[in-house]
Short mmCIF file of C-alpha atoms and ligand atoms in Angstrom, two decimals:
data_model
loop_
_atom_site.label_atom_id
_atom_site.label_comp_id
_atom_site.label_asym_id
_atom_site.label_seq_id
_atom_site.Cartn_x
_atom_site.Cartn_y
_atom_site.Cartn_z
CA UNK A 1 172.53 212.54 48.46
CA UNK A 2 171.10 210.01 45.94
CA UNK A 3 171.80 206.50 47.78
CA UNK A 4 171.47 204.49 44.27
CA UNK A 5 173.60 205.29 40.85
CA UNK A 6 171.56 207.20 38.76
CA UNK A 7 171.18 204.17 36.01
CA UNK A 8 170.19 201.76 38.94
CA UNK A 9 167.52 204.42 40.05
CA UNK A 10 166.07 205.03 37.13
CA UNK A 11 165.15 201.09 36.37
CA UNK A 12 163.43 201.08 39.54
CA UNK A 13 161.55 204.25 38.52
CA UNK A 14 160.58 202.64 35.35
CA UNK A 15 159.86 199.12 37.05
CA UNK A 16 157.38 201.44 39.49
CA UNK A 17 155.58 202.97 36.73
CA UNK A 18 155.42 199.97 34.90
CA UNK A 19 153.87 198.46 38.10
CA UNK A 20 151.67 201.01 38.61
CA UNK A 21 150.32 201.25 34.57
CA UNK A 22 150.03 197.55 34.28
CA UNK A 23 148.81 196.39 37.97
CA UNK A 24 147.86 198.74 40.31
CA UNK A 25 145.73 201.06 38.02
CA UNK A 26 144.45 197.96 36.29
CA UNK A 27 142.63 196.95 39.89
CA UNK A 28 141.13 200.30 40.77
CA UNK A 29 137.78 199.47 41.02
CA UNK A 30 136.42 203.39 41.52
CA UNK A 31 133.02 200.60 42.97
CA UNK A 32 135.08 200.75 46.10
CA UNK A 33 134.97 204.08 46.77
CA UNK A 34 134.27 204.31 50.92
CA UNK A 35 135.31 200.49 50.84
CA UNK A 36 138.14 200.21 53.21
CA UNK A 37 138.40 196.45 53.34
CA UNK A 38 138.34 196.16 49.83
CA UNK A 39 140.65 198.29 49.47
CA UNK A 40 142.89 196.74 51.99
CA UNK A 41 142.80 193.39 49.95
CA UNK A 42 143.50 194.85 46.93
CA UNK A 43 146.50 196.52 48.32
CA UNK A 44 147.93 193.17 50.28
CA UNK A 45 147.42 191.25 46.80
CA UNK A 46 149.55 194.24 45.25
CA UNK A 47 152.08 194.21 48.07
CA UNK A 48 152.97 190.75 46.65
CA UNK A 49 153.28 191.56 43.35
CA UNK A 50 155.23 194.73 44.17
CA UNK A 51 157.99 192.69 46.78
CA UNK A 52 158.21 189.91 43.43
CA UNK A 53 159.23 192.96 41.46
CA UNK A 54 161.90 194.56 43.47
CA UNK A 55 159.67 197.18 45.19
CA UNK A 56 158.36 198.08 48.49
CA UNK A 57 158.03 201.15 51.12
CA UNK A 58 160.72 203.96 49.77
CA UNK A 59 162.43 204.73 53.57
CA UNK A 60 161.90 201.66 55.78
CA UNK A 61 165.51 199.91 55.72
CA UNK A 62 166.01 196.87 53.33
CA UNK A 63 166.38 194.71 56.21
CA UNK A 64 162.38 195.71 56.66
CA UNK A 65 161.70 194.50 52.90
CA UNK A 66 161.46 198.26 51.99
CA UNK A 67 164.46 200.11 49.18
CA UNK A 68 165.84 202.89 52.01
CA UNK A 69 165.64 205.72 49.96
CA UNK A 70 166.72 209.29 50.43
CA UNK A 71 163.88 211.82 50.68
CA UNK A 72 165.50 212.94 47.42
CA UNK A 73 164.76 210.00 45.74
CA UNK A 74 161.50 209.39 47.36
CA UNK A 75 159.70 212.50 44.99
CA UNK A 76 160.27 210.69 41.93
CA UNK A 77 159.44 207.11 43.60
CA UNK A 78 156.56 208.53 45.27
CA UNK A 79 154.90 210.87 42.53
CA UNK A 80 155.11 207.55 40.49
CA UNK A 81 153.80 205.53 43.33
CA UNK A 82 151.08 208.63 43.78
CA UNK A 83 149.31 208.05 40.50
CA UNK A 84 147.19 205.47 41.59
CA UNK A 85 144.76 205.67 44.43
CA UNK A 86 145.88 202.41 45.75
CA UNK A 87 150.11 202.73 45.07
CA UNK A 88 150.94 204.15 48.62
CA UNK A 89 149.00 201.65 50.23
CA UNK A 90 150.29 199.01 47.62
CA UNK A 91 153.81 199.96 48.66
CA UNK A 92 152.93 199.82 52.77
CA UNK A 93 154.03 203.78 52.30
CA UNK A 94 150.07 205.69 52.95
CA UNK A 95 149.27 207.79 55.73
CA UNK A 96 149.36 207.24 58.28
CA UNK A 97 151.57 204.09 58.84
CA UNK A 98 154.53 205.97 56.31
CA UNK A 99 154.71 209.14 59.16
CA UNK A 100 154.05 206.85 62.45
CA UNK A 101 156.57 204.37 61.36
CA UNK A 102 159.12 207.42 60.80
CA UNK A 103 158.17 209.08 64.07
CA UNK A 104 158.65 205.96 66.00
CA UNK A 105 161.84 205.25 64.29
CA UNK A 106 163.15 207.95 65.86
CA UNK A 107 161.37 208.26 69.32
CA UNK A 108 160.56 204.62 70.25
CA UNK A 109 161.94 202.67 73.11
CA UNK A 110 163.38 199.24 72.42
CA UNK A 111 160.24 197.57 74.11
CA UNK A 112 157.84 200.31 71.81
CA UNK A 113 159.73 199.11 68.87
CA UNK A 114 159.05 195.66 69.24
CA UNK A 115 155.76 196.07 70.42
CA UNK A 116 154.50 198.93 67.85
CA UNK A 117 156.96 199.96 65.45
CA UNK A 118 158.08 196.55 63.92
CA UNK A 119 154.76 194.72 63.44
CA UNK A 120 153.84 198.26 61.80
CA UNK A 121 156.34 198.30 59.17
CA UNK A 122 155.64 194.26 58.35
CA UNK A 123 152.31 195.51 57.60
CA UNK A 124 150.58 192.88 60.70
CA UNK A 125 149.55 195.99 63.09
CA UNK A 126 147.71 198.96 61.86
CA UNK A 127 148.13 202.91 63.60
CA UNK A 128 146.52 206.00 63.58
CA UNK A 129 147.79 209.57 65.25
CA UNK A 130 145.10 210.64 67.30
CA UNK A 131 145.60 214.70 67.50
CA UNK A 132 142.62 217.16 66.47
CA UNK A 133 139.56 217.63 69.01
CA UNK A 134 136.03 218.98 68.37
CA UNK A 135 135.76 222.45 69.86
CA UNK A 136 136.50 223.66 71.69
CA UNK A 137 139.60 221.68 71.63
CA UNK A 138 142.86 221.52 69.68
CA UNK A 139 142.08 222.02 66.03
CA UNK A 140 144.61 224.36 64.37
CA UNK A 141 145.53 226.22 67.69
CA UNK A 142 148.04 223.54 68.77
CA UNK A 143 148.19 225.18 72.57
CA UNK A 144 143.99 224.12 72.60
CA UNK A 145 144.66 220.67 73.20
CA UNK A 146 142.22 219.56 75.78
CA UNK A 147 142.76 215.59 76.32
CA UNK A 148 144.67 215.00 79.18
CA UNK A 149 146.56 212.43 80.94
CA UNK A 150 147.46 212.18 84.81
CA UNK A 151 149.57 210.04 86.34
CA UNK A 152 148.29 207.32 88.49
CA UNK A 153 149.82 204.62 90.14
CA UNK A 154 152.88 203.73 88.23
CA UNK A 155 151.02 204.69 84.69
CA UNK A 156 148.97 207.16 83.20
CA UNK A 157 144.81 208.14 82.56
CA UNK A 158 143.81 209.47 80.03
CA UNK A 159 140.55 211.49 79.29
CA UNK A 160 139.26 213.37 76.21
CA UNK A 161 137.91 213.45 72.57
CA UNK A 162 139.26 213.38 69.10
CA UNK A 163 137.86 213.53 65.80
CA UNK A 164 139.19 212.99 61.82
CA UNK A 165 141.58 210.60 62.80
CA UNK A 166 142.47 208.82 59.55
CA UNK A 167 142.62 205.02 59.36
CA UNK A 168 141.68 204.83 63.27
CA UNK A 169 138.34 202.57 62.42
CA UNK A 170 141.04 199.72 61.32
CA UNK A 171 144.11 200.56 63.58
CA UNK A 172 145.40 198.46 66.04
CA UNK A 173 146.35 201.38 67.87
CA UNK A 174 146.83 205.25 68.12
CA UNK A 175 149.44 207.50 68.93
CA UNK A 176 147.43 209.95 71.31
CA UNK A 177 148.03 213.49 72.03
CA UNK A 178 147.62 214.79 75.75
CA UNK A 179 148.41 217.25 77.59
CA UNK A 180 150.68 216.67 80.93
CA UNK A 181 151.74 219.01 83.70
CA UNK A 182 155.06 219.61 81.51
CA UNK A 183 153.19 220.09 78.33
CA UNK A 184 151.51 218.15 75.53
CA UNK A 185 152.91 214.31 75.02
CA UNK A 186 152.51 211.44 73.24
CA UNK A 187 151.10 207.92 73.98
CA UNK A 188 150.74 204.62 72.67
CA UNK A 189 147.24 203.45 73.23
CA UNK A 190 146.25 199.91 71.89
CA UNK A 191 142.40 200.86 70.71
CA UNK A 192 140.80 197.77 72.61
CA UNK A 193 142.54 199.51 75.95
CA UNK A 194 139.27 200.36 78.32
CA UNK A 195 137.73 203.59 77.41
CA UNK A 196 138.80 204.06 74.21
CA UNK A 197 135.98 204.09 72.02
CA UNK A 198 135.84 204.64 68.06
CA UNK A 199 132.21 206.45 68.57
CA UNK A 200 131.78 206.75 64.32
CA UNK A 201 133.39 207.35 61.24
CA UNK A 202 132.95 210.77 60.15
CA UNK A 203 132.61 210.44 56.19
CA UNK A 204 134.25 212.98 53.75
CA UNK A 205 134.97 214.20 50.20
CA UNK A 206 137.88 211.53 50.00
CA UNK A 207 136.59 208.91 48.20
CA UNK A 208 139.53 206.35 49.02
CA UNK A 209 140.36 207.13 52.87
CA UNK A 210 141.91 204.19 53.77
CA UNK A 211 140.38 203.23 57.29
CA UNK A 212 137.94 206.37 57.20
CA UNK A 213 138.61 209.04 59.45
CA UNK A 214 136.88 208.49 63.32
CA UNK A 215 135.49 210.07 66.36
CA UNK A 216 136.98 208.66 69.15
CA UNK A 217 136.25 209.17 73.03
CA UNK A 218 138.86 208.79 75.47
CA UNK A 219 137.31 207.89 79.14
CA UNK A 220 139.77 206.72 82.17
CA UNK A 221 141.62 204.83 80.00
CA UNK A 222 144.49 203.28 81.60
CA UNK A 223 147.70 202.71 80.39
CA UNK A 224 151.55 201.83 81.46
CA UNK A 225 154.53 204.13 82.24
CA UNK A 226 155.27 202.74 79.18
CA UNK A 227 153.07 203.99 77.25
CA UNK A 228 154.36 207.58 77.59
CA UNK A 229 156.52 207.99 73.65
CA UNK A 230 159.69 210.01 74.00
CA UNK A 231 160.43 212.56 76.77
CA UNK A 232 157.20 213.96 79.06
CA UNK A 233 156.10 217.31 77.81
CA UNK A 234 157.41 217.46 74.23
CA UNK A 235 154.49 216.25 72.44
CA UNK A 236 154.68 219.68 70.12
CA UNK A 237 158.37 218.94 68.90
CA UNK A 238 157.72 215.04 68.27
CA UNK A 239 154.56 216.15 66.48
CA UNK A 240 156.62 218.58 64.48
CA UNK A 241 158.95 215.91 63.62
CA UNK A 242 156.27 213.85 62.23
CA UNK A 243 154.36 216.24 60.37
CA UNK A 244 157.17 217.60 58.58
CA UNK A 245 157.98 214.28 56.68
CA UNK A 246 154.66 213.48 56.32
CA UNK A 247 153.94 216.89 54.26
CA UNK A 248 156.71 216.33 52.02
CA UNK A 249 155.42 213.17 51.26
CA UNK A 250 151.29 214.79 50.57
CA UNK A 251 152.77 216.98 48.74
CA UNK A 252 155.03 213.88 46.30
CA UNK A 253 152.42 211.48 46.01
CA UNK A 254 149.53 214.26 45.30
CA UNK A 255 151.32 215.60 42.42
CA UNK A 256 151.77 212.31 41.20
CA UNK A 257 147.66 212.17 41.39
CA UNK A 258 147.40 216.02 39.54
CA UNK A 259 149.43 214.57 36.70
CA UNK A 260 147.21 211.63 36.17
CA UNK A 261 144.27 214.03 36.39
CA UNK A 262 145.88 216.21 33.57
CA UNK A 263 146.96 213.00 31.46
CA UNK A 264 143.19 211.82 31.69
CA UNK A 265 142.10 215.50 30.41
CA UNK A 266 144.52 215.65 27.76
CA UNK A 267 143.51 212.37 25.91
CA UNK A 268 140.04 213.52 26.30
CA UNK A 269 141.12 216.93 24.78
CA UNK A 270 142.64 215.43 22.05
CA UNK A 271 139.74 213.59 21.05
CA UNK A 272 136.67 215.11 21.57
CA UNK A 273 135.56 217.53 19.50
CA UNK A 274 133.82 221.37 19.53
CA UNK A 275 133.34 223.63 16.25
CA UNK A 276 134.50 221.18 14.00
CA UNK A 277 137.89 221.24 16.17
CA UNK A 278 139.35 219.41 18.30
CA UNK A 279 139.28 220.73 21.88
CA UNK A 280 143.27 220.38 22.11
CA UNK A 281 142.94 223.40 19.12
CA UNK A 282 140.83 225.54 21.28
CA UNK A 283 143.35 228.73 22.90
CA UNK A 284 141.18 228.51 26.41
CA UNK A 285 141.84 224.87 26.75
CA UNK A 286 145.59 225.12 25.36
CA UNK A 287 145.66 227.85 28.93
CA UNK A 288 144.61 225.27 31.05
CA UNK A 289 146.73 222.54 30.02
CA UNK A 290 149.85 225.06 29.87
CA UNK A 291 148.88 226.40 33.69
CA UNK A 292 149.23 222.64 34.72
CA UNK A 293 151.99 221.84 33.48
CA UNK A 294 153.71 225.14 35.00
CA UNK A 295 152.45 224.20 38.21
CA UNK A 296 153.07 220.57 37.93
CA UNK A 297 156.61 221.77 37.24
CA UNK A 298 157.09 224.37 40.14
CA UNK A 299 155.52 222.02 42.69
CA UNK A 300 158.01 219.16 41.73
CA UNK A 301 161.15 221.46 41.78
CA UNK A 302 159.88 223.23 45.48
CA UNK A 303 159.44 219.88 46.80
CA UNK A 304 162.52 218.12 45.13
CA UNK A 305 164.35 221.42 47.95
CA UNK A 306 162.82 220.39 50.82
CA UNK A 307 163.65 216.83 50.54
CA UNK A 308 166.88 217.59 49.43
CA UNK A 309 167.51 220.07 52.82
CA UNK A 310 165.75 217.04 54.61
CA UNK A 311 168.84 215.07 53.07
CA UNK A 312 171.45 217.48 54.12
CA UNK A 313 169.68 217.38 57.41
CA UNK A 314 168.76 221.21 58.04
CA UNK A 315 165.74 223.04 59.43
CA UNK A 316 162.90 222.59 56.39
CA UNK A 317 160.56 223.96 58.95
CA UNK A 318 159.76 227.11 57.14
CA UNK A 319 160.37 225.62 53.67
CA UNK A 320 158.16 222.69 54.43
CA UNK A 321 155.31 225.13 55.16
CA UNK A 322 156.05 227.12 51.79
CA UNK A 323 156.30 223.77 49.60
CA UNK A 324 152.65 222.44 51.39
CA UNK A 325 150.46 225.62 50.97
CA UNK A 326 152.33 226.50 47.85
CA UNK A 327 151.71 222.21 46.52
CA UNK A 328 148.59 221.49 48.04
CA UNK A 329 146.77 224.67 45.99
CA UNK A 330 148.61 224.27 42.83
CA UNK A 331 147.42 220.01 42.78
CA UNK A 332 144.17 220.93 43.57
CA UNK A 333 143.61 223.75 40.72
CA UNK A 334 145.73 221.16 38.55
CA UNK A 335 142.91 218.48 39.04
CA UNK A 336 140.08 221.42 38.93
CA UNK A 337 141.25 222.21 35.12
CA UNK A 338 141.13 218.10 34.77
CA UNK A 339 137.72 218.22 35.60
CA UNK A 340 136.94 221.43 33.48
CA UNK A 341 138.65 219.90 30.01
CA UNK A 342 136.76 216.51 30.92
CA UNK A 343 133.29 218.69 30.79
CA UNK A 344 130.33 216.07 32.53
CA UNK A 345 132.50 213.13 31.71
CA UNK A 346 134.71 214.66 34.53
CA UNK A 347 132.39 215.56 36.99
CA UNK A 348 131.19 211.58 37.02
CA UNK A 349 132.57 208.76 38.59
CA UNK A 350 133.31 206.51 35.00
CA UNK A 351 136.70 208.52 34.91
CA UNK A 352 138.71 208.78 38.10
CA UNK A 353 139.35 212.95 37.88
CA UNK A 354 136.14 213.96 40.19
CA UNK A 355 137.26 211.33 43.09
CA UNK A 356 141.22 212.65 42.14
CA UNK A 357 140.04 216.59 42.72
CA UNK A 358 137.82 215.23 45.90
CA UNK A 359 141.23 212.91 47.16
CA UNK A 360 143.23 216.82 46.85
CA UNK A 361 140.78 219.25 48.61
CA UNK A 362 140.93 218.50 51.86
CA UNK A 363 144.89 218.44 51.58
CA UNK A 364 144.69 222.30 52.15
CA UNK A 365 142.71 222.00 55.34
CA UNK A 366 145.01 219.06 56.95
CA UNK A 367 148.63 219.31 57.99
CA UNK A 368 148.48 222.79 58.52
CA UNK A 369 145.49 224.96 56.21
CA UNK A 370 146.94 227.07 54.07
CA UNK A 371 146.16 230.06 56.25
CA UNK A 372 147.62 229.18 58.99
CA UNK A 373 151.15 228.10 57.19
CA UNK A 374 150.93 231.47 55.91
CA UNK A 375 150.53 232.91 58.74
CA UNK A 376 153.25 231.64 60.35
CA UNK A 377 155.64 232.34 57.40
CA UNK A 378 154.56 235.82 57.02
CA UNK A 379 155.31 235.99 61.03
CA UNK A 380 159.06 234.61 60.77
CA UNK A 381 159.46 236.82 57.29
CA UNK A 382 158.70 239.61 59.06
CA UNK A 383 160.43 238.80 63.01
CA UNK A 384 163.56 237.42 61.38
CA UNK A 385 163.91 240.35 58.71
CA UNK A 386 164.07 237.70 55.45
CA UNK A 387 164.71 238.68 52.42
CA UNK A 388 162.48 237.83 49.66
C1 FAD B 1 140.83 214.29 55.55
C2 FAD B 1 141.36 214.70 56.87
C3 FAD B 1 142.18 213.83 57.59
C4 FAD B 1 142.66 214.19 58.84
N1 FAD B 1 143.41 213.30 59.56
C5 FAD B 1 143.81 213.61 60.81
C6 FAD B 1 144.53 212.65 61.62
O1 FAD B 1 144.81 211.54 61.17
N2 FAD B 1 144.85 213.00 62.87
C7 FAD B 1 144.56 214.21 63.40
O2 FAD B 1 144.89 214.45 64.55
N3 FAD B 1 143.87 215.15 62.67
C8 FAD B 1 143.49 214.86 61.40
N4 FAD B 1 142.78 215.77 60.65
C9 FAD B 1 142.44 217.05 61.23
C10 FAD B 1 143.32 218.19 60.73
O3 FAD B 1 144.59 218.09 61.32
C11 FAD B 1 142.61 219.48 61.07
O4 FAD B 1 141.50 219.56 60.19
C12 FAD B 1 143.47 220.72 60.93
O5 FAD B 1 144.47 220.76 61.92
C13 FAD B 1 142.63 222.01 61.07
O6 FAD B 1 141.89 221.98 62.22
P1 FAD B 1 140.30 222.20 62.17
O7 FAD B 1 139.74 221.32 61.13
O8 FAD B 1 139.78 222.07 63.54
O9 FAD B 1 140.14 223.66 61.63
P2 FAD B 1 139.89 225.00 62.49
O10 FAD B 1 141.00 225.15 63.47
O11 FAD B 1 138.50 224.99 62.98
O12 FAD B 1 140.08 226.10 61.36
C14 FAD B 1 139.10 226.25 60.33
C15 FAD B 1 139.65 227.20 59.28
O13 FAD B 1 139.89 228.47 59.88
C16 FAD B 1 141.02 229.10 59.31
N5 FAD B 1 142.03 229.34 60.36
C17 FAD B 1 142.27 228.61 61.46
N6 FAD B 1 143.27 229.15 62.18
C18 FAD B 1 143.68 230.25 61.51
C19 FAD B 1 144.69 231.22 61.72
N7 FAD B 1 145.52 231.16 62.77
N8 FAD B 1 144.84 232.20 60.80
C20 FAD B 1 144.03 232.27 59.72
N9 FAD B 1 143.05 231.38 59.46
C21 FAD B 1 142.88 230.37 60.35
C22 FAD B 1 141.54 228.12 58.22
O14 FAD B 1 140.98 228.51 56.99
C23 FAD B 1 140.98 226.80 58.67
O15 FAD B 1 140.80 225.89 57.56
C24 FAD B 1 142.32 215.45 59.37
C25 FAD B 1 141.53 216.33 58.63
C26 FAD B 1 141.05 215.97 57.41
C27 FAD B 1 140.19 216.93 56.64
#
């Protein structure tokens, strides 16, 4: 399904990693940890550098300034892109613009496109996909949603409460998630609209969250017919959509992140020295870094199929959920071995492998925890009769 020549694709692999070695990781200043402006400048400045170079955001169409890439070729674009804190954003393809800007693509109206979906993808408006509640509201129980919205007049109210909605404190606006008489649905709010209130940003473990992750209250806020995304009442199915590309692309950019981890740990066990050894010589260590690499290697060929049925354009619903519980634990004990060859040295903030293990762990809480994704494919397993 590749959309380049191979010898074409891999120049612009090599011009990505050559990017990211010699620019991007070059301006991670680990000082700006929490700093979402700072961020945000670094990135535009990188943006520049990255268009000069032949690069931008791996799906939006070239017209857009991005390189239209299959999902295929986005794992090897965006594990490169991944290493850095700062590529995805660098390369206008982070959460959440990367998954609204997909989502939109396909469900927009022409007026929503103009309005939302192209400033998004030039990078001059900012979004944010306003699901999860406090309890008791929708948190992994998707039929829990509690916000609502009821039509009046010719457009729609809408009450409720959401929290950990990532890069809301900068967004322009949010897609919101409310239930209507025919079911959950969608909405395009603009976040100075009337009762829509960013209460707080709730900090976390993620030491580069890119527009934090808020509490936001939702009180007789009025908007348009317009407003309304897609068809009334199938909220769950665009959400679906959304989420399933936005997994895929967690789970290509975070193994990018593990490797870096494991790179960092392997010069360090290569140098430093116990028992008149170097650590490298030690069995235990030899373990860890042989574990990484296994996983490193699974979780690149599990989610190299499920962008490659994403390509083919069949159901990656149940594959999707394997690759992300099966990706977002294998990165995360990746990084946690990092951290363990790096002894204190890892566990501080003068090498980037703490804030790398801290950027993975929430990964198996969001999008689905891991529980719940096994749940559900223990439930079709066993409904559907599959075969191991
Ligand atoms: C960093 C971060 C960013 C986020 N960004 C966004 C965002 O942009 N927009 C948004 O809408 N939401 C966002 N979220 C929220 C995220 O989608 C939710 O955290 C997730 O859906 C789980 O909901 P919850 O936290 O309420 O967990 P709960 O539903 O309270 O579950 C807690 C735990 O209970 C267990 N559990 C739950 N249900 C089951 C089950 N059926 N079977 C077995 N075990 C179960 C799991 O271990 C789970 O981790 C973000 C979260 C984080 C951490």
């Amino acid at each position: 399904m590749n959309t380049r020549p191979p010898a074409e694709f891999a120049a612009l692999i090599d011009n990505l990693r050559d990017f990211i070695d010699t620019e991007v990781i070059l301006r991670e200043d680990l000082r700006h940890a929490h700093d979402s402006e700072a961020v945000e400048r670094t990135a535009a400045e990188l943006y520049a550098i990255a268009r000069s170079r032949g690069l931008g955001a791996p799906r939006a169409r070239q017209e857009d300034g991005g390189l239209a890439l299959s999902w295929t070729e986005c794992c090897a674009y965006l594990e490169q892109a991944g290493r850095s804190f700062l590529g995805p954003q660098a390369l206008r393809c982070a959460p959440p613009t990367q998954p609204d800007v997909f989502a939109l693509d396909r469900l927009g109206s022409p007026a929503q496109r103009a309005r939302y979906l192209e400033p998004l993808m030039r990078g001059e408006r900012k979004s944010c996909f306003a699901m999860t509640e406090p309890a008791p509201g929708v948190g992994s129980d998707p039929r829990m949603l509690r916000t609502s919205a009821r039509r009046e007049g010719d457009g729609w109210v809408i009450d409720g409460h959401k929290w950990f909605i990532s890069g809301a404190m900068r967004a322009d606006f949010a897609i919101v998630v409310a239930r209507t008489e025919s079911g959950p649905s969608w909405f395009l709010v603009d976040v100075d609209t009337p009762g829509f209130e960013r209460v707080r940003n709730i900090p976390t473990m993620e030491p580069f969250d890119m527009g934090g992750h808020a509490e936001i209250r939702i009180t007789g806020c009025r908007v348009g017919a317009d407003a309304l995304v897609g068809e009334e009442g199938q909220g769950a199915a665009h959400s679906q959509l959304r989420l399933e590309g936005a997994r895929l692309f967690h789970c290509m950019r975070y193994i990018g992140l593990a490797s870096r981890a494991m790179d960092i740990a392997q010069a360090y066990a290569l140098e430093r020295e116990s028992q008149g050894v170097p650590l490298a010589d030690h069995q235990m260590v030899q373990a860890m870094v042989a574990d990484a690499h296994i996983q490193l290697y699974a979780a690149r060929q599990i989610t190299l199929d499920v962008a490659h049925r994403l390509d083919a354009g069949t159901s990656i619903r149940h594959h999707s959920s394997m690759a992300k519980v099966f990706v977002s634990e294998a990165v995360y004990q990746v990084a946690d071995s990092a951290v363990q060859i790096c002894g204190a040295l890892g566990v501080s903030e003068d090498v980037p492998v703490s804030m790398i293990l801290r950027m993975l762990r929430p990964f198996r809480i969001y999008d689905g925890a891991s529980e719940v994704h096994r749940a559900a494919i223990a439930r079709r397993a066993l409904r559907h009769r599959m075969s191991a």
